Short mmCIF file of C-alpha atoms in Angstrom, two decimals:
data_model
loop_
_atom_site.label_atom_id
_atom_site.label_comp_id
_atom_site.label_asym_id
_atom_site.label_seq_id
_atom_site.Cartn_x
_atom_site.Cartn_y
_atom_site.Cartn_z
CA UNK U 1 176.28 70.09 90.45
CA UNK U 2 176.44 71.26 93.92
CA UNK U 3 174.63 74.64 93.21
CA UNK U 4 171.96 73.12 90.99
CA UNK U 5 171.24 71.09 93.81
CA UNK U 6 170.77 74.24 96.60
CA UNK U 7 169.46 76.64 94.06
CA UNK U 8 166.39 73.82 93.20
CA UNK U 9 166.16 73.31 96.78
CA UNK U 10 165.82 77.15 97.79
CA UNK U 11 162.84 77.05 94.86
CA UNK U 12 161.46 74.36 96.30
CA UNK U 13 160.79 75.43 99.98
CA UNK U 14 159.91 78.80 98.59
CA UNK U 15 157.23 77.68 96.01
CA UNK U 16 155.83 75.16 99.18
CA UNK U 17 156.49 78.25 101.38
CA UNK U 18 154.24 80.24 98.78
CA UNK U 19 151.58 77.46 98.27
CA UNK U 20 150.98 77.08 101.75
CA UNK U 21 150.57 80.77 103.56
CA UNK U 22 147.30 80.45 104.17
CA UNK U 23 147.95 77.57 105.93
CA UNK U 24 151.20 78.27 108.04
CA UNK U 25 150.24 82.06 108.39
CA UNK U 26 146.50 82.47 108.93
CA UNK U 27 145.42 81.42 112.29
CA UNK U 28 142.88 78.54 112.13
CA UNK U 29 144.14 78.44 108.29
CA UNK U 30 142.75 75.52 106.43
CA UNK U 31 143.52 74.15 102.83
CA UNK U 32 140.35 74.92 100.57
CA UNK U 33 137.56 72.90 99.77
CA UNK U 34 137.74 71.58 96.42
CA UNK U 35 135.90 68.64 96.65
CA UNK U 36 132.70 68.35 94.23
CA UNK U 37 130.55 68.02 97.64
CA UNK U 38 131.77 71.38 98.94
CA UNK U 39 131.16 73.80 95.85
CA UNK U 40 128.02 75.83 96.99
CA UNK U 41 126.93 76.04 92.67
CA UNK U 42 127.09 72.41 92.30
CA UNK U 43 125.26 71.97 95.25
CA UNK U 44 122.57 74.17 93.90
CA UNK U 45 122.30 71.66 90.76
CA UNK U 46 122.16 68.74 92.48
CA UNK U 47 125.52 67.91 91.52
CA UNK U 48 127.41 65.67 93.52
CA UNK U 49 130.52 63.21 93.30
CA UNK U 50 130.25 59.58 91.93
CA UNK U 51 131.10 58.70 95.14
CA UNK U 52 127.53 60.22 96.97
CA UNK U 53 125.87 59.44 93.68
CA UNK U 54 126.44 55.74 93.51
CA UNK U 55 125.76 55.44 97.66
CA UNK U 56 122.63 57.13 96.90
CA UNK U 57 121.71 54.78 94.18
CA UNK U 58 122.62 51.33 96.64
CA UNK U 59 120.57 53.08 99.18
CA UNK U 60 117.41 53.39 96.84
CA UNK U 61 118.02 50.16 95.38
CA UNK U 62 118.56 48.42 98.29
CA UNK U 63 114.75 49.46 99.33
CA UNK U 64 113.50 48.56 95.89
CA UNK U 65 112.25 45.07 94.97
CA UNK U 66 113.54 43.19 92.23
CA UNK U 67 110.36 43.29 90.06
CA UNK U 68 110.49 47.34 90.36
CA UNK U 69 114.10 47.14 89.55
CA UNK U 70 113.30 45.22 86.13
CA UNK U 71 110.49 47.30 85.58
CA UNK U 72 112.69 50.61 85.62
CA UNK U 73 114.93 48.80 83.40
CA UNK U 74 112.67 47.86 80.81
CA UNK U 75 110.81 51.63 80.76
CA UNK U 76 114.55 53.25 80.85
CA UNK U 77 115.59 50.23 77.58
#
């Protein structure tokens, strides 16, 4: 029980010691930017994150009158 114990231990810090060189070896080492905002292709689509999107959206609505927002909604229906 003991061993199992240490041995999944050792493989732990290893595999967290492998996952993380850039990090704790490369000076100024960062983790990479996965996020949807920070993919240079989606950016060139015009793809963003739900997050952006729907702040986007409240912006532009929030500028909109209510008459323009039904309007939309009735072309759109």
């Amino acid at each position: 029980m003991l061993e199992a114990i240490i041995i999944s231990s050792i493989l732990l810090f290893i595999g967290v010691l492998l996952l993380g060189i850039r990090i704790f070896f490369v000076k100024g080492g960062t983790f990479p930017n996965i996020h949807i905002g920070g993919n240079k292709a989606l950016k060139d689509r015009g793809i963003a994150c739900a997050t952006t999107q729907d702040r986007e959206a409240q912006k532009i609505n929030k500028k909109q009158s209510a008459t323009q927002m039904v309007d939309d909604m009735l072309k759109n229906f």
